[in-house]
Structure formats: C-alpha cells, structure tokens
PDB file of C-alpha atoms in Angstrom:
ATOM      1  CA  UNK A   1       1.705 -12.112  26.840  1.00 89.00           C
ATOM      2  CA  UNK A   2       3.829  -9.600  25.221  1.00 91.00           C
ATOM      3  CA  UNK A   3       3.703  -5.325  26.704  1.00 93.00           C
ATOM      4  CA  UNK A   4       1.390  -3.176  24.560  1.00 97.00           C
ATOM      5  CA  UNK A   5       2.512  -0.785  22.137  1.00 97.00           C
ATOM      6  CA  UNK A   6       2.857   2.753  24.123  1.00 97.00           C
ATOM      7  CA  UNK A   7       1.089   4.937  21.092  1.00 97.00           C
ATOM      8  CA  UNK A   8       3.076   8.446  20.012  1.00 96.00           C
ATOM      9  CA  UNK A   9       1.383  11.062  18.113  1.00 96.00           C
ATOM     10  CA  UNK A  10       5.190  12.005  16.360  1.00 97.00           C
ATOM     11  CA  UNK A  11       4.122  12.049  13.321  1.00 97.00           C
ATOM     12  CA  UNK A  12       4.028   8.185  11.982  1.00 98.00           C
ATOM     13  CA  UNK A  13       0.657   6.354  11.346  1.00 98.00           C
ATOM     14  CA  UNK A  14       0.292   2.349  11.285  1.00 98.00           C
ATOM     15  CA  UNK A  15      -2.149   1.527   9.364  1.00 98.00           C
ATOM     16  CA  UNK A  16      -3.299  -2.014   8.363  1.00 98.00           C
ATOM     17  CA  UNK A  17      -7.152  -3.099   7.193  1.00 98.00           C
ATOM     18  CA  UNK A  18      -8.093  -6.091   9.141  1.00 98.00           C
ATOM     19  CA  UNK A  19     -10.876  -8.427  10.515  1.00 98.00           C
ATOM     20  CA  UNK A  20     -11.665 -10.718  12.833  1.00 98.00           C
ATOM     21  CA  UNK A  21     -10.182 -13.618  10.904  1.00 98.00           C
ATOM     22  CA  UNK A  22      -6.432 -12.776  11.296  1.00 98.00           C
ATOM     23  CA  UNK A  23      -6.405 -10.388  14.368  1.00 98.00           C
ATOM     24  CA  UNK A  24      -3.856 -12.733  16.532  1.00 97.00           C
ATOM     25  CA  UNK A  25      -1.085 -12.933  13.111  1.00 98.00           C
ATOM     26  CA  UNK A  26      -1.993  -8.729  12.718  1.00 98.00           C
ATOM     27  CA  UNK A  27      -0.543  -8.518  16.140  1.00 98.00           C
ATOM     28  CA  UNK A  28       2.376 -10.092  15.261  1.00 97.00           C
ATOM     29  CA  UNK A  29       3.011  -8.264  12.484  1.00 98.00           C
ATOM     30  CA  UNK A  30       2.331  -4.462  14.310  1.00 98.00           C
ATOM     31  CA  UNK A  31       3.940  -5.493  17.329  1.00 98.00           C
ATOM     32  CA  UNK A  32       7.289  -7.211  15.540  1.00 98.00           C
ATOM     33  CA  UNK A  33       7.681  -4.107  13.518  1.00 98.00           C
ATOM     34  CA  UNK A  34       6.977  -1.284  16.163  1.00 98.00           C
ATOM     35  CA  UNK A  35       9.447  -3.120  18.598  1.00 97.00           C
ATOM     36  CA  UNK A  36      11.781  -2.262  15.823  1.00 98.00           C
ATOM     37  CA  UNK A  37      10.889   1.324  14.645  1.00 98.00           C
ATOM     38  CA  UNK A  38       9.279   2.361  18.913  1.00 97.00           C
ATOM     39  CA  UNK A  39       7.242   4.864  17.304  1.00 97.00           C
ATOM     40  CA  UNK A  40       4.089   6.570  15.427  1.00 98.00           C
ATOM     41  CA  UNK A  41       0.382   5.173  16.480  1.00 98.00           C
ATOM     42  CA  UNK A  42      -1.655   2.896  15.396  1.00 98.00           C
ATOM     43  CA  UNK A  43      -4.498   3.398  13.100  1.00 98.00           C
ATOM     44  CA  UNK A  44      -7.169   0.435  11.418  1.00 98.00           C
ATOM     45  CA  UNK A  45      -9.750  -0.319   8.868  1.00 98.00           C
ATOM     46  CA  UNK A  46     -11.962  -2.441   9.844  1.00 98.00           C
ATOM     47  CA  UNK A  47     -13.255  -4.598   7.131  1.00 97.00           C
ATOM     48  CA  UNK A  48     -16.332  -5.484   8.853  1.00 97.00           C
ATOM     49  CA  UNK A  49     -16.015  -8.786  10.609  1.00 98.00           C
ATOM     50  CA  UNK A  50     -14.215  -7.433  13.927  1.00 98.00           C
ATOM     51  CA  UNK A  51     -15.885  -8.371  16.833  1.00 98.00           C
ATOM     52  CA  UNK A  52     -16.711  -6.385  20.420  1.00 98.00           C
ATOM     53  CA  UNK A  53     -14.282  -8.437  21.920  1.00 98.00           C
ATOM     54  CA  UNK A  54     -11.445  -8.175  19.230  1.00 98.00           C
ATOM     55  CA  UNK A  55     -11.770  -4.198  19.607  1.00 98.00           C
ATOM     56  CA  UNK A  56     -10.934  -4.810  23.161  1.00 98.00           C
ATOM     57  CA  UNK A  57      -8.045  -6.510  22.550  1.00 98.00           C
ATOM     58  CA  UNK A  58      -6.584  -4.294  20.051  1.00 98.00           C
ATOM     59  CA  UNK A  59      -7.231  -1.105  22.745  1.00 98.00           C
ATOM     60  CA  UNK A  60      -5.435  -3.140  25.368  1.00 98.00           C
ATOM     61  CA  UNK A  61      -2.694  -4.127  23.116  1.00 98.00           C
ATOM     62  CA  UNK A  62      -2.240  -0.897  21.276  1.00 98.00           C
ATOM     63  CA  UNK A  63      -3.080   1.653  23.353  1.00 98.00           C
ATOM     64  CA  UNK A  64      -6.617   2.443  21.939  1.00 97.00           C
ATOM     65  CA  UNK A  65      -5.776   2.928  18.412  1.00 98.00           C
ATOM     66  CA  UNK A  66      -8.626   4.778  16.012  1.00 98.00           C
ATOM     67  CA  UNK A  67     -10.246   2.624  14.188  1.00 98.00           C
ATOM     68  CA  UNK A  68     -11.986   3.213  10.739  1.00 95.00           C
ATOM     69  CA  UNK A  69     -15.450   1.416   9.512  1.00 97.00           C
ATOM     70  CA  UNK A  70     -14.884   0.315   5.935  1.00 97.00           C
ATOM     71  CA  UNK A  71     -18.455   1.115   4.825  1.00 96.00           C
ATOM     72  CA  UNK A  72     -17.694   5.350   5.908  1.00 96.00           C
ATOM     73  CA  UNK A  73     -14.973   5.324   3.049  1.00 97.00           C
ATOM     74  CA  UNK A  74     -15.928   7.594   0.158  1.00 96.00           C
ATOM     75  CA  UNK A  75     -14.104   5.795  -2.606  1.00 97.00           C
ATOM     76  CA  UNK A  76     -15.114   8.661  -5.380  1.00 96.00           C
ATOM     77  CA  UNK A  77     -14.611   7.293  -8.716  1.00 96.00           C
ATOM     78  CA  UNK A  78     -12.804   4.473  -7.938  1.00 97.00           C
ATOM     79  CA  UNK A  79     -13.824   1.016  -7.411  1.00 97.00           C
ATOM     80  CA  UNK A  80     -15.258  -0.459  -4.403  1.00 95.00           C
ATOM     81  CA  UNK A  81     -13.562  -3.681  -2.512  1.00 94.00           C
ATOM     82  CA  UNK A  82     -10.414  -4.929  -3.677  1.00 92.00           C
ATOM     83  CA  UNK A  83      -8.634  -2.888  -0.265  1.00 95.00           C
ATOM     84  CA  UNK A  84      -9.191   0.177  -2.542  1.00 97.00           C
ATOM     85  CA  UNK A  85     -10.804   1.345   0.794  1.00 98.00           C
ATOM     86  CA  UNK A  86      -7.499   1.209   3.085  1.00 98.00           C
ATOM     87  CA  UNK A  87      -5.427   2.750  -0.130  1.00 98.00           C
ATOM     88  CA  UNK A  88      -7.948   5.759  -0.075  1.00 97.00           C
ATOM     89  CA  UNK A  89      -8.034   5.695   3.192  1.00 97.00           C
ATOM     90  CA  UNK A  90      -4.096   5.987   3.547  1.00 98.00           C
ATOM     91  CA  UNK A  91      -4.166   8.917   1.363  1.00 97.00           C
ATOM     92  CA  UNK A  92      -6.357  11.554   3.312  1.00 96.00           C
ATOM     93  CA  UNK A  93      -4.215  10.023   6.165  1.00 97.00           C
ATOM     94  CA  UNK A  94      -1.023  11.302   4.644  1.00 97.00           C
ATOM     95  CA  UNK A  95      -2.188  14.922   4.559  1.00 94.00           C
ATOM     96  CA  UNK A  96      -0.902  15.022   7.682  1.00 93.00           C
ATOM     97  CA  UNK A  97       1.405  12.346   8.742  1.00 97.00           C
ATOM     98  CA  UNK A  98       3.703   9.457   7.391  1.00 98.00           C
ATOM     99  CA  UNK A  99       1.804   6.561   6.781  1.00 98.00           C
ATOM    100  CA  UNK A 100       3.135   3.128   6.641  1.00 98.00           C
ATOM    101  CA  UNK A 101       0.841   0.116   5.561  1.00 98.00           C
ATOM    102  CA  UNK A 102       1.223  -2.896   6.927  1.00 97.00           C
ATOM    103  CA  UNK A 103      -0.512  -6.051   6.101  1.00 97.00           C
ATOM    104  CA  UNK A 104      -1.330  -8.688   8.584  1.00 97.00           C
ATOM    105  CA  UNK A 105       0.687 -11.375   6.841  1.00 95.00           C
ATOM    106  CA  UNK A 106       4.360  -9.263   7.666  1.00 96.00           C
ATOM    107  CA  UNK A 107       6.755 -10.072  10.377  1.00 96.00           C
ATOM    108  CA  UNK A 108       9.810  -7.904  10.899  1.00 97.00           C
ATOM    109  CA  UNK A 109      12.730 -10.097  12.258  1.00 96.00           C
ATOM    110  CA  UNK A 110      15.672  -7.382  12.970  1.00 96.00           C
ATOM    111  CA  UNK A 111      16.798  -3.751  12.278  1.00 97.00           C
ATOM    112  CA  UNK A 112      14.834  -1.501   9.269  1.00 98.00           C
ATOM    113  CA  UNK A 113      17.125   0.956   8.917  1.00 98.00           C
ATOM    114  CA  UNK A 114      15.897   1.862   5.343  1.00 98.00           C
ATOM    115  CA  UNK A 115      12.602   2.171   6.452  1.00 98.00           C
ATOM    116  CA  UNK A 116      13.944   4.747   9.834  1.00 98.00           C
ATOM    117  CA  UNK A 117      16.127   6.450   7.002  1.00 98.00           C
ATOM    118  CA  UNK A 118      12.826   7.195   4.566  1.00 98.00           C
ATOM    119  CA  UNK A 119      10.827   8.506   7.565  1.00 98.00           C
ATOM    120  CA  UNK A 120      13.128  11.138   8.279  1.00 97.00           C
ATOM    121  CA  UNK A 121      13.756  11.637   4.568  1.00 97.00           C
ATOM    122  CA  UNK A 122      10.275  12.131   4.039  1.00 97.00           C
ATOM    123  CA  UNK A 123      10.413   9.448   0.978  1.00 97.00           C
ATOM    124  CA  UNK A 124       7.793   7.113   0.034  1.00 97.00           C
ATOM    125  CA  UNK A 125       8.263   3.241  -0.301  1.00 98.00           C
ATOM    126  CA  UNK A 126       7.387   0.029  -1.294  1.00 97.00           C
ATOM    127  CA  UNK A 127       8.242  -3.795  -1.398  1.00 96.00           C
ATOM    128  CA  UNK A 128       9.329  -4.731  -4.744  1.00 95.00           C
ATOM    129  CA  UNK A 129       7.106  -7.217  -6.273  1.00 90.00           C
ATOM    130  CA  UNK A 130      10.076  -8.797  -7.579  1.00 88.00           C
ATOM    131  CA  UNK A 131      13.723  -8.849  -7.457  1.00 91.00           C
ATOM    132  CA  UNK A 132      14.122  -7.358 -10.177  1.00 91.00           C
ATOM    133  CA  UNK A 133      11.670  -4.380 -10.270  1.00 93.00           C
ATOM    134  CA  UNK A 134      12.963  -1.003 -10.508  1.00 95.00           C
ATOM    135  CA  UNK A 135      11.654   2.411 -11.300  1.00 97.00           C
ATOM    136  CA  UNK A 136      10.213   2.916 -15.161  1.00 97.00           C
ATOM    137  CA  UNK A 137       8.901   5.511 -17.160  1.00 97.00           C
ATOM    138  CA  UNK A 138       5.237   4.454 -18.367  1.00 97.00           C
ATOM    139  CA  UNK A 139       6.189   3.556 -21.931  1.00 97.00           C
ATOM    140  CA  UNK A 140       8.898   1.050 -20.857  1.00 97.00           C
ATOM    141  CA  UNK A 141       6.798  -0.576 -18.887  1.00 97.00           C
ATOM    142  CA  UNK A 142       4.212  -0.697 -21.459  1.00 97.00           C
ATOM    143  CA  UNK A 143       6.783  -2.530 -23.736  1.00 96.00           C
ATOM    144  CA  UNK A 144       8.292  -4.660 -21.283  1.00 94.00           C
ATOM    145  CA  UNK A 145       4.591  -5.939 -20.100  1.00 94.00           C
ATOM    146  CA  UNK A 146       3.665  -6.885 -23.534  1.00 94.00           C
ATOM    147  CA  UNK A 147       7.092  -8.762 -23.786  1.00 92.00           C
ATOM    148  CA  UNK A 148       6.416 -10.879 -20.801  1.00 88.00           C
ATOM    149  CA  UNK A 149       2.480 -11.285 -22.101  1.00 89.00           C
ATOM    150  CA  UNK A 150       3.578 -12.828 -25.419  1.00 87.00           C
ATOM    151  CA  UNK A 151       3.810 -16.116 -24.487  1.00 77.00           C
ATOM    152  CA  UNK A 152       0.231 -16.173 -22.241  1.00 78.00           C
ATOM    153  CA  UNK A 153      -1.337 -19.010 -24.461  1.00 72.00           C
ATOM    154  CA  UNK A 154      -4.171 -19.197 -21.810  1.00 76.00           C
ATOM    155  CA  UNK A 155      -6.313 -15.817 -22.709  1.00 74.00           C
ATOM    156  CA  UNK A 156      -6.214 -15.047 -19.391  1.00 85.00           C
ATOM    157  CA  UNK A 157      -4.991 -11.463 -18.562  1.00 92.00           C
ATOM    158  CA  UNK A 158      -4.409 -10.232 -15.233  1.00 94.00           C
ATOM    159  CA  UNK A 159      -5.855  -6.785 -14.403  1.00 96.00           C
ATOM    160  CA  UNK A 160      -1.992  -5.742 -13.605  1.00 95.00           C
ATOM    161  CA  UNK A 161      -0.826  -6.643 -16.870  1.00 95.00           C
ATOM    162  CA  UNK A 162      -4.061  -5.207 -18.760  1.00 96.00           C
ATOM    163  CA  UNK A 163      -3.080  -1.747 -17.291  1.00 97.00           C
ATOM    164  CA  UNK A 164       0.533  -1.742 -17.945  1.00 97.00           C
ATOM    165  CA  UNK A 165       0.094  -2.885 -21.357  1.00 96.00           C
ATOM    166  CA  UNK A 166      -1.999   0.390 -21.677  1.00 97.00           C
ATOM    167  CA  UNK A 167       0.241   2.490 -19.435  1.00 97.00           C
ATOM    168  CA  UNK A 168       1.660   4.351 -22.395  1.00 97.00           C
ATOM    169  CA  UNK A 169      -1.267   5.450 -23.494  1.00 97.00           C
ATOM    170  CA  UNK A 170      -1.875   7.343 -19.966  1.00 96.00           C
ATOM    171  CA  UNK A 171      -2.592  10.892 -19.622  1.00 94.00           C
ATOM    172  CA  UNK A 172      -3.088  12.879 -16.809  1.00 95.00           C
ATOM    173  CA  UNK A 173      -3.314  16.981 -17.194  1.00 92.00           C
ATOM    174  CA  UNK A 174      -0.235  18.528 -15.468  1.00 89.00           C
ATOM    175  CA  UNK A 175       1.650  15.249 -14.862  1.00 90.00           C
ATOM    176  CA  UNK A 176       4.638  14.577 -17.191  1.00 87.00           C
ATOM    177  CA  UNK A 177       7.079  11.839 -17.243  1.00 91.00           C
ATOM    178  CA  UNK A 178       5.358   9.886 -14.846  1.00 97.00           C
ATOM    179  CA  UNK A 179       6.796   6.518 -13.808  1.00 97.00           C
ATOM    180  CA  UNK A 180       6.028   2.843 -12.482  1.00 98.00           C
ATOM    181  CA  UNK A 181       7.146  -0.015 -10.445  1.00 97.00           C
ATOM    182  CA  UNK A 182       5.695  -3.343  -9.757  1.00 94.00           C
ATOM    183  CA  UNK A 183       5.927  -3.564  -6.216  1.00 94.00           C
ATOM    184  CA  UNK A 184       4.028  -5.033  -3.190  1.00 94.00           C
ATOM    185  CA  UNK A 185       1.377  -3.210  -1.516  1.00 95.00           C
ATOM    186  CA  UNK A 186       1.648  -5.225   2.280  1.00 95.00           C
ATOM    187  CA  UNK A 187       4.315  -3.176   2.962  1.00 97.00           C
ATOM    188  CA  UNK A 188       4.294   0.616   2.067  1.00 98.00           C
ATOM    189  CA  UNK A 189       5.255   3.894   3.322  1.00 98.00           C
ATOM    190  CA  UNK A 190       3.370   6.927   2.165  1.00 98.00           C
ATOM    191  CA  UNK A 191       5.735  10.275   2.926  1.00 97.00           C
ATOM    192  CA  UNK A 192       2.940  13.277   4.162  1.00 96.00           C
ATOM    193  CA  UNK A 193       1.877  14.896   0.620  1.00 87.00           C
ATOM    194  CA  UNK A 194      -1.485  16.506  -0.075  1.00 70.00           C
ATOM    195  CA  UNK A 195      -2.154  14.805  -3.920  1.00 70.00           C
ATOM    196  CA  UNK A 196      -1.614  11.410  -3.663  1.00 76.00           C
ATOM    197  CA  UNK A 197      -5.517  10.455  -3.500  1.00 92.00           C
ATOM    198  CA  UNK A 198      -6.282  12.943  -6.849  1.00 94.00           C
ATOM    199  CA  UNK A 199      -3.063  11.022  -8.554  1.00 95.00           C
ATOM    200  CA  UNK A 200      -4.943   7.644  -7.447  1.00 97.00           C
ATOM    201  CA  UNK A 201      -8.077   8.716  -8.545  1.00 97.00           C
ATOM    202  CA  UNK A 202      -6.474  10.525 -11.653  1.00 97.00           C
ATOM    203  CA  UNK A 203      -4.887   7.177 -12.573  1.00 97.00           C
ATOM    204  CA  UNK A 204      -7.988   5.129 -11.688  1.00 98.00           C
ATOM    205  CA  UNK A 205      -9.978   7.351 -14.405  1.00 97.00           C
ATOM    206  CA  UNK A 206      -7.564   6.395 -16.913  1.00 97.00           C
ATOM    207  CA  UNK A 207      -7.706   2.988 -15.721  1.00 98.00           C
ATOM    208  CA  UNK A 208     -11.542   3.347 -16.519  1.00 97.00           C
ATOM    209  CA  UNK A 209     -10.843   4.663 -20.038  1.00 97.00           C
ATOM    210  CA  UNK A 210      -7.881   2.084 -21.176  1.00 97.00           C
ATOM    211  CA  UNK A 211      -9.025  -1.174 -19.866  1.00 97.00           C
ATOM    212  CA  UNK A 212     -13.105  -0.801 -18.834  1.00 97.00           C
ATOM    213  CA  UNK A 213     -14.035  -0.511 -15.621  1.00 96.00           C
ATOM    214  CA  UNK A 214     -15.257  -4.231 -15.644  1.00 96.00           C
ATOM    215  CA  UNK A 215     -11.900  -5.396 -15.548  1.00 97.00           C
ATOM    216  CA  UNK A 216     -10.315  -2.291 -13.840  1.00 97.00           C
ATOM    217  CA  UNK A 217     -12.709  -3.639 -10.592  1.00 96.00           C
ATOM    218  CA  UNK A 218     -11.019  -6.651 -10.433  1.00 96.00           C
ATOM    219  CA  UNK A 219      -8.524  -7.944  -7.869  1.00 95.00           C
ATOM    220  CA  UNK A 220      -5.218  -6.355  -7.912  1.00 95.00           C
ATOM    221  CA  UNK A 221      -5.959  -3.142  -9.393  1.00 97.00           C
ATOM    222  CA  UNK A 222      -5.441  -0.978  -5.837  1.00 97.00           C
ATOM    223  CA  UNK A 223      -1.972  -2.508  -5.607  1.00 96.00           C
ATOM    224  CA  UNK A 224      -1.042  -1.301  -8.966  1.00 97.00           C
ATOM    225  CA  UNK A 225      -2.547   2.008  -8.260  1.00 97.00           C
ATOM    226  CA  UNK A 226      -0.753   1.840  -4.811  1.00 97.00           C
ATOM    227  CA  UNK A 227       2.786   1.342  -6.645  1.00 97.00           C
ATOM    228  CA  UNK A 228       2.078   4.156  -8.860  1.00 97.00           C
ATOM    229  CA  UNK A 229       1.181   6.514  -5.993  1.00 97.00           C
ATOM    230  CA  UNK A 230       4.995   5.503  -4.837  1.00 97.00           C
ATOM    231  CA  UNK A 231       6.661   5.617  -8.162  1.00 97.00           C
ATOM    232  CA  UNK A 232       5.669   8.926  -8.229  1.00 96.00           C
ATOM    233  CA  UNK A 233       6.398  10.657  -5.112  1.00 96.00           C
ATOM    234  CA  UNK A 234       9.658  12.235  -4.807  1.00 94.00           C
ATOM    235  CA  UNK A 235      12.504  10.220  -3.806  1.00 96.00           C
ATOM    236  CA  UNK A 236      10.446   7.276  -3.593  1.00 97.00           C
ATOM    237  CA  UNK A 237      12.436   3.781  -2.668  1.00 97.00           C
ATOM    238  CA  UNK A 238      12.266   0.412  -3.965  1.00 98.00           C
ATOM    239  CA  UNK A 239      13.397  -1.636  -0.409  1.00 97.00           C
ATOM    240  CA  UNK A 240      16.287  -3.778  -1.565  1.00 96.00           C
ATOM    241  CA  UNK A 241      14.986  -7.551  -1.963  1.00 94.00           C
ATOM    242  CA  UNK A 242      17.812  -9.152  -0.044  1.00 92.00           C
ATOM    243  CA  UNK A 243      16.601  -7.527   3.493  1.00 94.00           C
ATOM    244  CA  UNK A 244      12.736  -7.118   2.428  1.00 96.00           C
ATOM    245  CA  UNK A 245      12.002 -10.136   0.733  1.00 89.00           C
ATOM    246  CA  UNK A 246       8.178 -10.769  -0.795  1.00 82.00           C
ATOM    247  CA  UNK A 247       8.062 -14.398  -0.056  1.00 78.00           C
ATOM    248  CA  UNK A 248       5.670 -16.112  -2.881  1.00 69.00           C
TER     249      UNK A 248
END
C-alpha cells in the first residue's frame, strides 16, 4: 500500500541481491531507506528464484529497476556463490556511480546523515561488524586475530579468521600499507572508483595462496573481501555503532 520509489539517475545505485524468498522484507528495507535518502535508482541481482510475478512487483514498486541474472556474472578468479556475485557485481557498478548495498534484512528507522554526508564526500562505508572495529594496518590485525583464536579449543576456524591470521603475509604489487576492518557487508557504500574489482580480485589471489582455495570458497569470505575493498578506499568510514547497529 505504500507510493513507489520515483527512480533518479543522479548518480546513486541501490543495489541488493535477492530472490523470491524475501521479496516483501527487501521492500521494506529499499523503501524505509530511500524514504530517507529520496534518491539514486534501484538496481538487483537476482539470485535465481524470482518469479514473473515478483518482477512485476518490483517494476511497479520501484519504477522498473534493472535487474541482473546471477548466472551472467563473470566472477574471474574468484570464487563462485557465497554473494561473491553481487560484490563483483557492485564493483563494475561503481565505475560509474555510488553504489550502496543493501541487504534485505535492513530497515532504516530515521535520519542517515552519515550516510548523505559520504555520498557527497565521495567516501566509501561500511557497518562495523562490531563495536569495537576500527581501521588496521594488515599486520595488527594479523596479531590481534591470532590473540582472539588462542583460546578456539574446538579446531574449528572460520574462513574470516583463517585470512586475517594470514593477512600479514599479504602482498599485492603497487599496494603499500594496506589496511582492514571487520565490518558488515548488508550495509555498504562503494564511492565511484575504477580498481576496486582488481583490489578484490588482487586480494582474493592472495586469499588463494595463504589459506587454499578450499577454504577461501567458503562462507564469509566475500564479506571479508568486501571490508577490505572499504578499508582501502580513501576516506573510507566505519558508521558509528550507536546509530547503525549490527543486531546479532
């Protein structure tokens, strides 16, 4: 029952993967944050499942928004699955426009005035994954990751902590004190920049090298790739936790 989004090619892309399964909470989550932000168009990755009928209701509700078939993404060397698809995706999007990504499981309840600010700024951002996360170079977080993995008694290793364990060990030609930030990729903006998908698949190479691709494919992986993108890009922002809260 509530107006469609009037789309505006200013600039701003809102881009979200979805399928069939959560189309009515997606439009929740685009709709609550472009009634804050009343800009930018809408652009999606369809995972597969949406139906003839659910691409009718996302034209009527969002003003016919371009919508991507997940098997046309060329993911290069990196893995397939895992939403490395919609990362890749967002990054030949950025060429050319601010890109924010929005998961379906978001609402925005008031004002995002860092998020406004960034746009104009051109600077990248990201949830933090934590309250505490902030901006590291690689071999701190290398040393701080095998701090917190000291007392895993269950030989169980999460692909996130495999990589940062490793991050010091990273090397990519031309790059130098590179940096990291655990952070959350459901809500991300991506400032218009023309290297961000040779940095991801840069990084997922390494990845490849330091940890094995078996593991490097598992779940989890794109969002650390997606918060080193960030960490990365000039400027980039860590939303404070107070206003932009990751709720476990």
């Amino acid at each position: 029952a509530t107006p469609p989004v009037q789309a505006r090619d200013d600039g701003l892309i809102l881009f979200s993967m979805i399928g069939t399964r959560v189309l009515l909470p997606y439009l929740l989550a685009i709709k609550s944050l472009h009634a804050q932000l009343r800009r930018g168009r809408v652009v999606i990755l369809d995972d597969g499942s949406l139906t003839a009928d659910d691409k009718k209701v996302l034209e009527r509700h969002l003003d016919n928004p371009r919508i991507f078939p997940i098997a046309t993404v060329d993911v290069g060397p990196c893995p397939r699955g895992g939403t490395w698809e919609r990362l890749l995706t967002i990054l030949d999007l950025r060429r050319d426009a601010y890109v924010i990504q929005l998961d379906s499981d978001t609402v925005t309840l008031g004002p995002v005035p860092e998020i406004e600010t960034a746009i104009a700024r051109g600077h990248s951002f990201t949830l933090r994954g934590a309250e505490d996360s902030e901006l590291l170079p690689l071999p701190e977080v290398s040393a701080r990751s095998r701090a917190a993995a000291a007392g895993n008694t269950t030989g169980r290793v999460h692909v996130q902590s495999a990589i940062e364990q490793a991050m010091e060990q990273l090397q990519i030609p031309g790059r130098d004190e590179l940096r990291y930030a655990r952070g959350c990729s459901g809500f991300a903006g991506f400032a218009p920049g023309s290297d961000g998908r040779a940095l991801a698949e840069a990084f997922s190479q390494e990845a490849d090298r330091l940890i094995g691709r078996p593991k490097w494919s598992e779940w989890g992986s794109e969002q650390v790739t997606s918060n080193f993108v960030i960490a990365n890009d000039p400027g980039a922002l860590l939303l404070p936790y107070d206003r932009y809260m990751n709720y476990w």
